[in-house]
Coordinates of C-alpha atoms (C1' of nucleotides) in Angstrom, one line a residue:
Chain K
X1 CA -6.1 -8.1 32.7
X2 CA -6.7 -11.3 34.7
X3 CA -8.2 -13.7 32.4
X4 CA -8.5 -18.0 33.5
X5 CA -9.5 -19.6 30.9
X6 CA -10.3 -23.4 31.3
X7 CA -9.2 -25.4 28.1
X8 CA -11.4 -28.2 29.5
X9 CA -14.2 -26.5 30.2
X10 CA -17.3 -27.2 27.7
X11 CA -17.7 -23.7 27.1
X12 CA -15.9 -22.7 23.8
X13 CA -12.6 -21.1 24.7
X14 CA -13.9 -18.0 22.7
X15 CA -17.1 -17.6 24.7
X16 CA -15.1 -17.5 27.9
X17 CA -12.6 -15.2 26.2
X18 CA -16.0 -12.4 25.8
X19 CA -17.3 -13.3 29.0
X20 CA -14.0 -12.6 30.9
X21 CA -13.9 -8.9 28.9
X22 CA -17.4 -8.4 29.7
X23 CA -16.8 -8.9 33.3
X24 CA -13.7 -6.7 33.2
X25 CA -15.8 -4.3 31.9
X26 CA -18.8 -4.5 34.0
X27 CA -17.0 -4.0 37.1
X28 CA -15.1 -1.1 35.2
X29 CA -11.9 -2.8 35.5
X30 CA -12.0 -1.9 31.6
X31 CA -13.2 1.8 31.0
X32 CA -14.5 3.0 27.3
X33 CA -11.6 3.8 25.6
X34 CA -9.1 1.8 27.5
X35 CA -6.8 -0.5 25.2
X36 CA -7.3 -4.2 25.2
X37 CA -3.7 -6.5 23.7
X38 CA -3.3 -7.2 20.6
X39 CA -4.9 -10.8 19.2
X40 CA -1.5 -12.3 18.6
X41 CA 0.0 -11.3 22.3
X42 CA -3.5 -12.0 23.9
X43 CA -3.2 -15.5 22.0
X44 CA 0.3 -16.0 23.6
X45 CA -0.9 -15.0 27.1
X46 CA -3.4 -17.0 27.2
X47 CA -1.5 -19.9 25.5
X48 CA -4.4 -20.3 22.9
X49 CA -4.5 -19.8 18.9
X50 CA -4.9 -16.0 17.7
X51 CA -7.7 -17.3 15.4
X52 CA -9.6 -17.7 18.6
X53 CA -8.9 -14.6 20.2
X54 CA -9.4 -13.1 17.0
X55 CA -13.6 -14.9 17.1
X56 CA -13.9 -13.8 20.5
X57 CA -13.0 -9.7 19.4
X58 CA -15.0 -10.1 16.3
X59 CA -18.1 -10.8 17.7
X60 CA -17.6 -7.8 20.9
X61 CA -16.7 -5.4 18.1
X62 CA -19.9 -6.7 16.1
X63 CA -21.9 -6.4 19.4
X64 CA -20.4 -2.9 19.7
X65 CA -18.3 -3.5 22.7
X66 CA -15.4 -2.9 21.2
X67 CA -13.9 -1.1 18.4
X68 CA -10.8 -2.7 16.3
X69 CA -8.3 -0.2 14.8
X70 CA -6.2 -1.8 12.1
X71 CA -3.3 -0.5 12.9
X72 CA -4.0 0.8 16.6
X73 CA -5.1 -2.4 18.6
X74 CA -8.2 -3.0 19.9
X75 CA -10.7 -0.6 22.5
X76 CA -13.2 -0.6 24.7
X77 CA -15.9 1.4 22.3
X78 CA -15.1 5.2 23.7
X79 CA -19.0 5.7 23.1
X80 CA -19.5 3.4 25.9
X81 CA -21.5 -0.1 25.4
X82 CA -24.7 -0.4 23.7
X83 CA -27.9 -0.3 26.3
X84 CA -30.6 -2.5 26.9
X85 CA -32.6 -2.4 24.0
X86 CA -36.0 -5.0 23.4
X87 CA -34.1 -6.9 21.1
X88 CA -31.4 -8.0 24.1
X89 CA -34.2 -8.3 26.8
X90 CA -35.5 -11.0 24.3
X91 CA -32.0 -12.9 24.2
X92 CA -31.6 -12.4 27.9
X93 CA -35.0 -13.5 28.6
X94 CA -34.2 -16.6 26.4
X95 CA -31.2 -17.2 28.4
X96 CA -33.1 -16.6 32.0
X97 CA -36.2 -18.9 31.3
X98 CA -34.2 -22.4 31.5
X99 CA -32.4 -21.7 34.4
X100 CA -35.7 -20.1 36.5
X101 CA -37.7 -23.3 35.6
X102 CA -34.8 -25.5 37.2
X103 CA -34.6 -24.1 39.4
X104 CA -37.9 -23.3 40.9
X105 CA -38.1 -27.4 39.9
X106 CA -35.4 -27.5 42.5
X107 CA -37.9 -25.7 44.8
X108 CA -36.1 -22.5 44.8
X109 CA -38.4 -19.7 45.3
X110 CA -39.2 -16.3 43.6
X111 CA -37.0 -14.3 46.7
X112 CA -34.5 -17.1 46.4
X113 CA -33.4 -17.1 43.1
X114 CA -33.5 -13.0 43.1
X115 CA -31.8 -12.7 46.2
X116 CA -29.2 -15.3 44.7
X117 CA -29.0 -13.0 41.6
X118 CA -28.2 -10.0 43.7
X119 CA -25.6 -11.7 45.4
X120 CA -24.0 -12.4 42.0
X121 CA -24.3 -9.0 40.8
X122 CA -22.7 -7.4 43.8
X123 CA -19.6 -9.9 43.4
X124 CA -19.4 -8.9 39.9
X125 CA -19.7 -5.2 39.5
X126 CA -18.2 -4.4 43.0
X127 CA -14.7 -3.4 42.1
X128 CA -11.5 -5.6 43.4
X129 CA -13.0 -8.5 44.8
X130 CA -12.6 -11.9 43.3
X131 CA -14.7 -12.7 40.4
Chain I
X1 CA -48.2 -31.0 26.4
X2 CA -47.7 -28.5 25.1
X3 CA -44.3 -28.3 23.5
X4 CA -43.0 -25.9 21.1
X5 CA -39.6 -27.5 19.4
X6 CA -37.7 -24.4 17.3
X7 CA -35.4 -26.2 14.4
X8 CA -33.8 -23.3 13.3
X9 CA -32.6 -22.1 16.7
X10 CA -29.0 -22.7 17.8
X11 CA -30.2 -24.2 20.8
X12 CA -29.5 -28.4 20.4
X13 CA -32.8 -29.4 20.0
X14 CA -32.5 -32.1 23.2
X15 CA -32.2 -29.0 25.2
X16 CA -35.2 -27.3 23.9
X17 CA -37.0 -30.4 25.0
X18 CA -35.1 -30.8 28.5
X19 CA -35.9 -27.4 29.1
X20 CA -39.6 -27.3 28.2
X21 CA -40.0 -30.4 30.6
X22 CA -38.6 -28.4 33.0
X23 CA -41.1 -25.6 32.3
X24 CA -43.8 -27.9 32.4
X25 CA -43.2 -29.3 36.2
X26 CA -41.9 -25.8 37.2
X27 CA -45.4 -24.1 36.7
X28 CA -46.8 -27.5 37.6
X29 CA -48.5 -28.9 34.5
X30 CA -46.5 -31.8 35.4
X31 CA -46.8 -33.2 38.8
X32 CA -44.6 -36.4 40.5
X33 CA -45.7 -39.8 39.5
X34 CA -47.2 -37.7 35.8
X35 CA -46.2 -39.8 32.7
X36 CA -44.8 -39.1 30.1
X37 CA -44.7 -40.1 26.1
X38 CA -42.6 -43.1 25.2
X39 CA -39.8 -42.3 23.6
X40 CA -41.0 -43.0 19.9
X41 CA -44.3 -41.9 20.1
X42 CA -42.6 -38.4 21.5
X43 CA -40.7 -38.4 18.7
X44 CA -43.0 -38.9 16.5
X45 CA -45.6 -36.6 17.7
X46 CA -42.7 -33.6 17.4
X47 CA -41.2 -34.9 13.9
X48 CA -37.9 -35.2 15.5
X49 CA -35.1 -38.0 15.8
X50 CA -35.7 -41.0 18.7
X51 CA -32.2 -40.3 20.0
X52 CA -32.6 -36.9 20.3
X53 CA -35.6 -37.9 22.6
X54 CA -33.9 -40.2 24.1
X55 CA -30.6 -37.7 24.8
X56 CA -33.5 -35.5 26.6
X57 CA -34.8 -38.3 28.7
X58 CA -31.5 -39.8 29.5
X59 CA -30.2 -36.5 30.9
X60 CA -33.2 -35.6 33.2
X61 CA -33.0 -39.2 34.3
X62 CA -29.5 -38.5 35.2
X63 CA -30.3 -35.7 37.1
X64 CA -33.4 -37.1 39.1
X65 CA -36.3 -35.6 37.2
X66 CA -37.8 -38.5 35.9
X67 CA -38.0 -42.1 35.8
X68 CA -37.6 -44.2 32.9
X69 CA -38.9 -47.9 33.5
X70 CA -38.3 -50.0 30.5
X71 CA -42.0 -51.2 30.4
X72 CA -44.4 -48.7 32.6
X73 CA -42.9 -46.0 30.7
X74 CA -41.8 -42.5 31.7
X75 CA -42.8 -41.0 35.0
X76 CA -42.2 -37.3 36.7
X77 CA -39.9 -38.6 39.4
X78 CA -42.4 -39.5 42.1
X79 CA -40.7 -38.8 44.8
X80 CA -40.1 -35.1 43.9
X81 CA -37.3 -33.6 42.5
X82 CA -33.6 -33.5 44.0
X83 CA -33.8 -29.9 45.5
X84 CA -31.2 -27.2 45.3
X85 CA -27.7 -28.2 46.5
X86 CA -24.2 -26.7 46.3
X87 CA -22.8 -28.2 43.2
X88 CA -26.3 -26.9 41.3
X89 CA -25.7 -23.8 43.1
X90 CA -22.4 -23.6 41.5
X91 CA -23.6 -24.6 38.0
X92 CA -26.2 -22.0 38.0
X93 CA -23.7 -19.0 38.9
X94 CA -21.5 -20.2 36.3
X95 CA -24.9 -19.6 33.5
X96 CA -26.1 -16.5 35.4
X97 CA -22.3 -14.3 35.5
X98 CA -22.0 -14.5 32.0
X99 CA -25.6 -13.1 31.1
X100 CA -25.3 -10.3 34.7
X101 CA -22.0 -9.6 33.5
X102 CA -23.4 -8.2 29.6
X103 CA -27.1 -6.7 31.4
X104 CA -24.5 -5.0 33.7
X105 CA -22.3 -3.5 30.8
X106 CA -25.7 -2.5 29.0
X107 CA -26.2 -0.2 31.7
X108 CA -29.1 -2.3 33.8
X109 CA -29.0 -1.6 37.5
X110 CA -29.0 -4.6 40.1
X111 CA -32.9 -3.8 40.9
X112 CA -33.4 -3.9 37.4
X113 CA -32.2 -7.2 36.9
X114 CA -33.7 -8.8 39.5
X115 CA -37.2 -7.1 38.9
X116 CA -36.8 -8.6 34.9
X117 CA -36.0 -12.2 37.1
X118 CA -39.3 -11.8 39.1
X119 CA -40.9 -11.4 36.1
X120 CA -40.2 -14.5 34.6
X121 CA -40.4 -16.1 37.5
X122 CA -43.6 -15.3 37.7
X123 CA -44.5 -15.8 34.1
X124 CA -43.0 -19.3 34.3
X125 CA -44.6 -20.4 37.4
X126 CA -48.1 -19.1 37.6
X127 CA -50.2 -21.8 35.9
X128 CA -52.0 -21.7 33.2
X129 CA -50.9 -18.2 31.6
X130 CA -48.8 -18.1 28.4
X131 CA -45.1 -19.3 29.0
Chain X
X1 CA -25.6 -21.9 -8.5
X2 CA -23.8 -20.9 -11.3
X3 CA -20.9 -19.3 -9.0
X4 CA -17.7 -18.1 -10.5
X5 CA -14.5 -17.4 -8.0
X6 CA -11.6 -15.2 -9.1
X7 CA -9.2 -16.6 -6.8
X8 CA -7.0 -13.4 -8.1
X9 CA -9.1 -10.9 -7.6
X10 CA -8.3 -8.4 -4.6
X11 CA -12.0 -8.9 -3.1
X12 CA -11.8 -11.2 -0.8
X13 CA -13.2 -14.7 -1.5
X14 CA -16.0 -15.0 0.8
X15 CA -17.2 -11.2 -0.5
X16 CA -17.1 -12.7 -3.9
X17 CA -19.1 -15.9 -2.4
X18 CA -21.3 -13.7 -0.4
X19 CA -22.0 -11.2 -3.5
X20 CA -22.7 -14.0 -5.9
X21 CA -25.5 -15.4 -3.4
X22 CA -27.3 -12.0 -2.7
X23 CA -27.6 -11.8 -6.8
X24 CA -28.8 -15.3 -7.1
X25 CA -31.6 -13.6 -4.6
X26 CA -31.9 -10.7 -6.4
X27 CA -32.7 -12.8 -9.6
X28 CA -35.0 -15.0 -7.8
X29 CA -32.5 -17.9 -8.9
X30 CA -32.7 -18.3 -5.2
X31 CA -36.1 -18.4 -3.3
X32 CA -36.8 -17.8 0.0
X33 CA -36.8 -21.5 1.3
X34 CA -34.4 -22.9 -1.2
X35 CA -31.4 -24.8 -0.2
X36 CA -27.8 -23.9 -0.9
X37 CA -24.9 -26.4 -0.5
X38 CA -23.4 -27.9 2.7
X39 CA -19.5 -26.0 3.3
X40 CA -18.0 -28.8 2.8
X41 CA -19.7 -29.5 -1.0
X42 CA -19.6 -25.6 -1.7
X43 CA -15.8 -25.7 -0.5
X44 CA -15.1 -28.8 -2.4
X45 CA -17.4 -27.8 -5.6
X46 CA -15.7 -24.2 -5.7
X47 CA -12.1 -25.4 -4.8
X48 CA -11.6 -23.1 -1.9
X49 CA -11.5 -24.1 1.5
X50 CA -14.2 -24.9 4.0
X51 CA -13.7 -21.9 6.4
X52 CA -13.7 -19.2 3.1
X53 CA -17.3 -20.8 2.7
X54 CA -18.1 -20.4 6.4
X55 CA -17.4 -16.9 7.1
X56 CA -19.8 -16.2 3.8
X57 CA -22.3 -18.0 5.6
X58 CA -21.8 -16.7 8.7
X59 CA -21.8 -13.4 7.2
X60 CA -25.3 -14.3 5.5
X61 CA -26.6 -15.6 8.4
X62 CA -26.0 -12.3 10.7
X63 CA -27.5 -10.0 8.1
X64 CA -30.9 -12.4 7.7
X65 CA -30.1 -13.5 4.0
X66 CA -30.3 -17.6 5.4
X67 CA -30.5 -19.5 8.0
X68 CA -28.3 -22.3 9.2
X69 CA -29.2 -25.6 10.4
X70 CA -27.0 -27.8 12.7
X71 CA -28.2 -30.9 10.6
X72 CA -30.2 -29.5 7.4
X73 CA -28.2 -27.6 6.1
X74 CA -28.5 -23.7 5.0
X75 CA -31.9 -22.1 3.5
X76 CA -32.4 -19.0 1.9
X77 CA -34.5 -17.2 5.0
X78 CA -38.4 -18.4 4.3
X79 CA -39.2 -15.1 5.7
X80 CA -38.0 -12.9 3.3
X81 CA -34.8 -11.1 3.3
X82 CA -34.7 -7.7 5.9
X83 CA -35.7 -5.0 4.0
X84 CA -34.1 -1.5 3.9
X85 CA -33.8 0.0 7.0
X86 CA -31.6 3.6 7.5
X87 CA -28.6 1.6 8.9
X88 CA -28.9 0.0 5.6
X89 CA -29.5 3.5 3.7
X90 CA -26.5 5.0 5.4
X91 CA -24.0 1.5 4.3
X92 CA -25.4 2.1 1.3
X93 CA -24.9 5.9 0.8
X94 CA -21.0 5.5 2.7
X95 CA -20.5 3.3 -0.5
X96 CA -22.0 5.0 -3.3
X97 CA -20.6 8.5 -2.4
X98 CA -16.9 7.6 -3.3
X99 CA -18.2 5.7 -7.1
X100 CA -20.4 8.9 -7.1
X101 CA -17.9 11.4 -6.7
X102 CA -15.5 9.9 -9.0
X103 CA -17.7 9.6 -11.9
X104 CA -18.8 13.2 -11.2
X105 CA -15.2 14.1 -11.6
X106 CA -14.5 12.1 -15.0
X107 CA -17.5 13.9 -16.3
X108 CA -20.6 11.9 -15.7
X109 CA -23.6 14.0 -15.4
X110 CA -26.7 12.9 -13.2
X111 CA -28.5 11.3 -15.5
X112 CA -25.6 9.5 -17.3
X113 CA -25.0 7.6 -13.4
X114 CA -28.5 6.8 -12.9
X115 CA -29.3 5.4 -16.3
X116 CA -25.8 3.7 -15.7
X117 CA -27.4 2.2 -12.6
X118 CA -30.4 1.6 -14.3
X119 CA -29.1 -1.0 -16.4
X120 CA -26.8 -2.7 -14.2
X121 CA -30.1 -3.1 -12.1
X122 CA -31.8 -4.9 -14.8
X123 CA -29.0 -7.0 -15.7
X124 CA -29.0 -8.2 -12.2
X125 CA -32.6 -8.8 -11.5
X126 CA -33.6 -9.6 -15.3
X127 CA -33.7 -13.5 -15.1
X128 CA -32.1 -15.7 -17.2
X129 CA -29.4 -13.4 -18.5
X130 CA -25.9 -13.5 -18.2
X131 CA -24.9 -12.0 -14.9
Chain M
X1 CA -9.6 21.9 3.0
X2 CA -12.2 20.0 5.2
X3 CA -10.7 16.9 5.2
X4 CA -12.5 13.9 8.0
X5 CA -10.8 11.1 8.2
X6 CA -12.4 8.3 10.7
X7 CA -9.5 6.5 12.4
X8 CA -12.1 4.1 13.6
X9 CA -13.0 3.2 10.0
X10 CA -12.6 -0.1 7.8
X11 CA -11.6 1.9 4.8
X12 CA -8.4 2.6 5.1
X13 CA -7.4 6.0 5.4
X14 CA -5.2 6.5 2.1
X15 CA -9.1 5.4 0.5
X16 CA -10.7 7.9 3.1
X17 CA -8.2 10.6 1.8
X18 CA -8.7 9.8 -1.8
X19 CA -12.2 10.0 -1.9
X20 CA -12.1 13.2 -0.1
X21 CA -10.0 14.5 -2.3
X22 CA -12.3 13.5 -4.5
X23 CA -15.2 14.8 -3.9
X24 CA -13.8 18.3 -3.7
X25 CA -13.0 18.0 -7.2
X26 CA -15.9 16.8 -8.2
X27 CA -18.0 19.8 -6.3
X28 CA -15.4 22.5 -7.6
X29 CA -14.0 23.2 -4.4
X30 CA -10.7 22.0 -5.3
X31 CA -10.4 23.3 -9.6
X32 CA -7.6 22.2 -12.2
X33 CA -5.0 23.9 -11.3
X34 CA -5.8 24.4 -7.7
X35 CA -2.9 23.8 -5.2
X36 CA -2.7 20.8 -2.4
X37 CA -0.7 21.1 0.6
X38 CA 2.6 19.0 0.2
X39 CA 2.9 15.4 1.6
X40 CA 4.6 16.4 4.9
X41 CA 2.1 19.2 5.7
X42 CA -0.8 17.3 4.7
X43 CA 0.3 14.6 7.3
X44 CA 0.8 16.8 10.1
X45 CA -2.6 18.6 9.4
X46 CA -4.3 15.5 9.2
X47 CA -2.2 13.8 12.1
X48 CA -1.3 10.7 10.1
X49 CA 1.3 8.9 8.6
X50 CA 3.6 10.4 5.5
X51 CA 3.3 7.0 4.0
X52 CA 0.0 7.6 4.1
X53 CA -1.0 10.7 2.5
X54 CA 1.6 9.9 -0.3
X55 CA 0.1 6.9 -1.1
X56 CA -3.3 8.9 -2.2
X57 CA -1.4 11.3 -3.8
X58 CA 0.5 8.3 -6.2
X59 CA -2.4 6.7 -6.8
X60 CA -4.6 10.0 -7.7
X61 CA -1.4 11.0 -10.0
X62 CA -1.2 7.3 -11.6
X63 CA -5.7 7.8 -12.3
X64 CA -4.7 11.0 -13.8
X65 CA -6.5 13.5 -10.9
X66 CA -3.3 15.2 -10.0
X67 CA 0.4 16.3 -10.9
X68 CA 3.2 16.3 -8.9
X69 CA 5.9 18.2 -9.1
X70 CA 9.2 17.9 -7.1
X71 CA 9.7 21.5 -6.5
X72 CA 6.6 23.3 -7.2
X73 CA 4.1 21.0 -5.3
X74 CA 1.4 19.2 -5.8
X75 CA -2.0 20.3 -8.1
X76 CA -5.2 19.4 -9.4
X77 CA -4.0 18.2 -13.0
X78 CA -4.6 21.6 -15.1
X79 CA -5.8 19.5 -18.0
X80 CA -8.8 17.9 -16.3
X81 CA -9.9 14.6 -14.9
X82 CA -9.8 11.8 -17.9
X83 CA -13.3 11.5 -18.5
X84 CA -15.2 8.0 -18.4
X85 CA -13.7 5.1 -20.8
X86 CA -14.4 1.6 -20.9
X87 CA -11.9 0.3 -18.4
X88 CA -13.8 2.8 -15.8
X89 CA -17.0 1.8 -16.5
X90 CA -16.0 -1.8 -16.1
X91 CA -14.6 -1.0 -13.1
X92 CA -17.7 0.9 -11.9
X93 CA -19.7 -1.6 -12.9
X94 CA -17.8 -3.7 -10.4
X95 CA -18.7 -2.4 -7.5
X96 CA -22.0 -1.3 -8.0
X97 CA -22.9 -4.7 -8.6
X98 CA -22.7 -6.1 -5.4
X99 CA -24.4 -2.6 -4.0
X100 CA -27.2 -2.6 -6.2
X101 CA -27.9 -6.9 -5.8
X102 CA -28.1 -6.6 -2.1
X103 CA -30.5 -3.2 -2.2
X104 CA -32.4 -5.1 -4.3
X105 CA -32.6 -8.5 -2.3
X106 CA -34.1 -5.9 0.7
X107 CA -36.8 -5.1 -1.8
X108 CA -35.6 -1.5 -3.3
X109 CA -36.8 -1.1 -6.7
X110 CA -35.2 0.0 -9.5
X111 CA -37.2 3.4 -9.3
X112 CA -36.1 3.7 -5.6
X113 CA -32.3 2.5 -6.5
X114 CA -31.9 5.6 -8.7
X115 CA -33.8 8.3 -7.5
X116 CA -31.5 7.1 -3.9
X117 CA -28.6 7.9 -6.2
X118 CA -29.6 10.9 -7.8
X119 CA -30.0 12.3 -4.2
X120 CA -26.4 11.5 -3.7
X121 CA -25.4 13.2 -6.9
X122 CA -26.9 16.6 -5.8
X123 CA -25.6 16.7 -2.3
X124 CA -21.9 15.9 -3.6
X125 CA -22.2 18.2 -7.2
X126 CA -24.0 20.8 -5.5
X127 CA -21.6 23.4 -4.0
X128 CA -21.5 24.7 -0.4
X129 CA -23.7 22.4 1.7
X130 CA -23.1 19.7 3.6
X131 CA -21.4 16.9 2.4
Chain Z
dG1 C1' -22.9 -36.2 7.3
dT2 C1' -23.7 -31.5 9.2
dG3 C1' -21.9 -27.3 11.4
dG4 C1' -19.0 -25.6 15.5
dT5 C1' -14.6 -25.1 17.4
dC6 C1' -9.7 -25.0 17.7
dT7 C1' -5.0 -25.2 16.0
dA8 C1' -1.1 -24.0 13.0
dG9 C1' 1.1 -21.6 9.7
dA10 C1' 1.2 -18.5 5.7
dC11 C1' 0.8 -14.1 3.0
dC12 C1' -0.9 -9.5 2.5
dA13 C1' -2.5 -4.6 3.4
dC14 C1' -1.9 -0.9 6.3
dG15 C1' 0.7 2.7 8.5
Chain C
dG1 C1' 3.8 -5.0 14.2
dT2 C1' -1.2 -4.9 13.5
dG3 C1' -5.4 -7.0 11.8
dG4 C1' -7.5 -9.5 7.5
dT5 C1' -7.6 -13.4 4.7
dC6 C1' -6.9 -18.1 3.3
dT7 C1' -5.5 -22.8 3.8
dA8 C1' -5.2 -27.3 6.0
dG9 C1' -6.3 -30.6 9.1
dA10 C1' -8.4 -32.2 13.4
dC11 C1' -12.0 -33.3 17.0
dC12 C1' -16.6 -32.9 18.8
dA13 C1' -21.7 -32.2 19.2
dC14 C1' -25.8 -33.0 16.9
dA15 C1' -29.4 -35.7 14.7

DNA sequence: GTGGTCTAGACCACG
DNA sequence: GTGGTCTAGACCACA
């Protein structure tokens, strides 16, 4: 489990915290049904409050990323992760719009900004490399 | 201008505005040297706070999309804007892992993702059309 | 808001908050579009902390009951509140087996629970009565 | 016996075994008089902790379901269930509350409420079929 | 002033 | 030892 978080960063520790998971488990670093640490030895890990480790499970488990045992620990949900439903192309297209329009302010272009996409995907989901 | 501010949404509304500017140049409804509403009567006209107008304008000053002289008002930056360079290279990677990393746990393939990119891209830069 | 805590109580303070709300809805002492206290007033008002009112919210918020404003405030959603769906059948049914079968066992016939029901929904959407 | 309990679940499993247990009483699978395995079995069957199971069993001997006996086991108390007083109701009451204020802030009517319950009823009551 | 985030420390239910 | 809940107090972003 290599996680970096960046107390200074902007982004909210436990947004990096999900992000981090997601990553591990996009590139299958983390398999469905593989075991994730418990909040309080994640918290003192990472060096951060359990509360916030605790936010950042809460809302994978509610997003059905993960399931949380109460005695157990936590796990990558065994049923594997939710698909792509409308509901999340709405939120990702959300997300997308802002940073398209910059960018093709920036003069990007349509095969730019894909190809730079593809780039980012490979880095991500191929296993081992740096993330 | 057509701009569409969303209250309830989580998104700060500054950045709804930022963002729709964006928009607005991106497909070209805005062109260099194209003003822009003063700050009050902006404010006015969307029923929202002069600073939050102002947060907007100050930040895509900041980053070279527009000019704000104190009497001639506010101007598309005439002189184009600041194109693509490594530090907003970096920036965007950082906003686009996050949301590759979830599409990629949700089972989208990298052709996928890139083909719902083109789409957008598309949707946001032809003129005219619906955003 | 006529809002009673039982800070003994085994149910968890912000289920109590949470309950109390949806039957202010239920009783149309609540409308779509009416306001409910800041956190900070509800938390003061109710002499439990901040965060206690905050995950009720939060809790609220994520099922559509209200939304939440950075600056406004919270609102009972203007839209209506989601109606039953079968996720929400099933929630429902995983809860009412167990009071079901227990009754069954201490004797209750069929039409002794419903018309037990009956009046407890009454109560609870008859306005004006005691709660 | 057909005992499911969901490790994954937020009821706890002593509440998981309860209700079970339950349930078979009140469909007559389980009769006064009938036997249940012993603690130790029962845990091994169900591969969870002794603590566990004997936890249900005190608490369904302290309601009144069951005897135990050092020696001769454990059984469905001979003399029947105690049938409905005040204090149940009350208690009943309790938690259908909260049930029936949220079914009917997603528009359920009253009609709808019960006839959802006497559904319920007949699947646990009636013998042999699914559960 | 509002909600959002983070920290710290405490007690309890569960198994 | 685990997560669940609650409290208390702090700082920040937003408008």
């Amino acid at each position: 489990m290599l996680i970096n978080i960046d107390l200074q960063s902007n982004e909210p520790i436990y947004e990096q915290l999900k992000n981090q998971i997601m990553i591990q488990i996009a590139r299958k670093d983390l398999k469905p049904g593989d075991g994730l640490p418990s909040v309080r030895r994640f918290a003192a890990d990472l060096g951060i409050n359990l509360h916030t480790v605790n936010k950042a499970y809460q809302q994978l488990k509610q997003e059905g990323f993960i399931l949380i045992h109460r005695q157990k620990g936590v796990v990558v949900n065994p049923e594997g992760i939710p698909s792509v439903d409308g509901e999340y192309e709405e939120k990702l297209a959300q997300s997308l719009r802002p940073l398209i329009a910059e960018s093709a302010c920036r003069g990007m272009t349509e095969g730019e900004f894909t190809s730079f996409c593809r780039q980012l995907f490979k880095q991500l989901t191929d296993e081992g490399d740096e993330y």
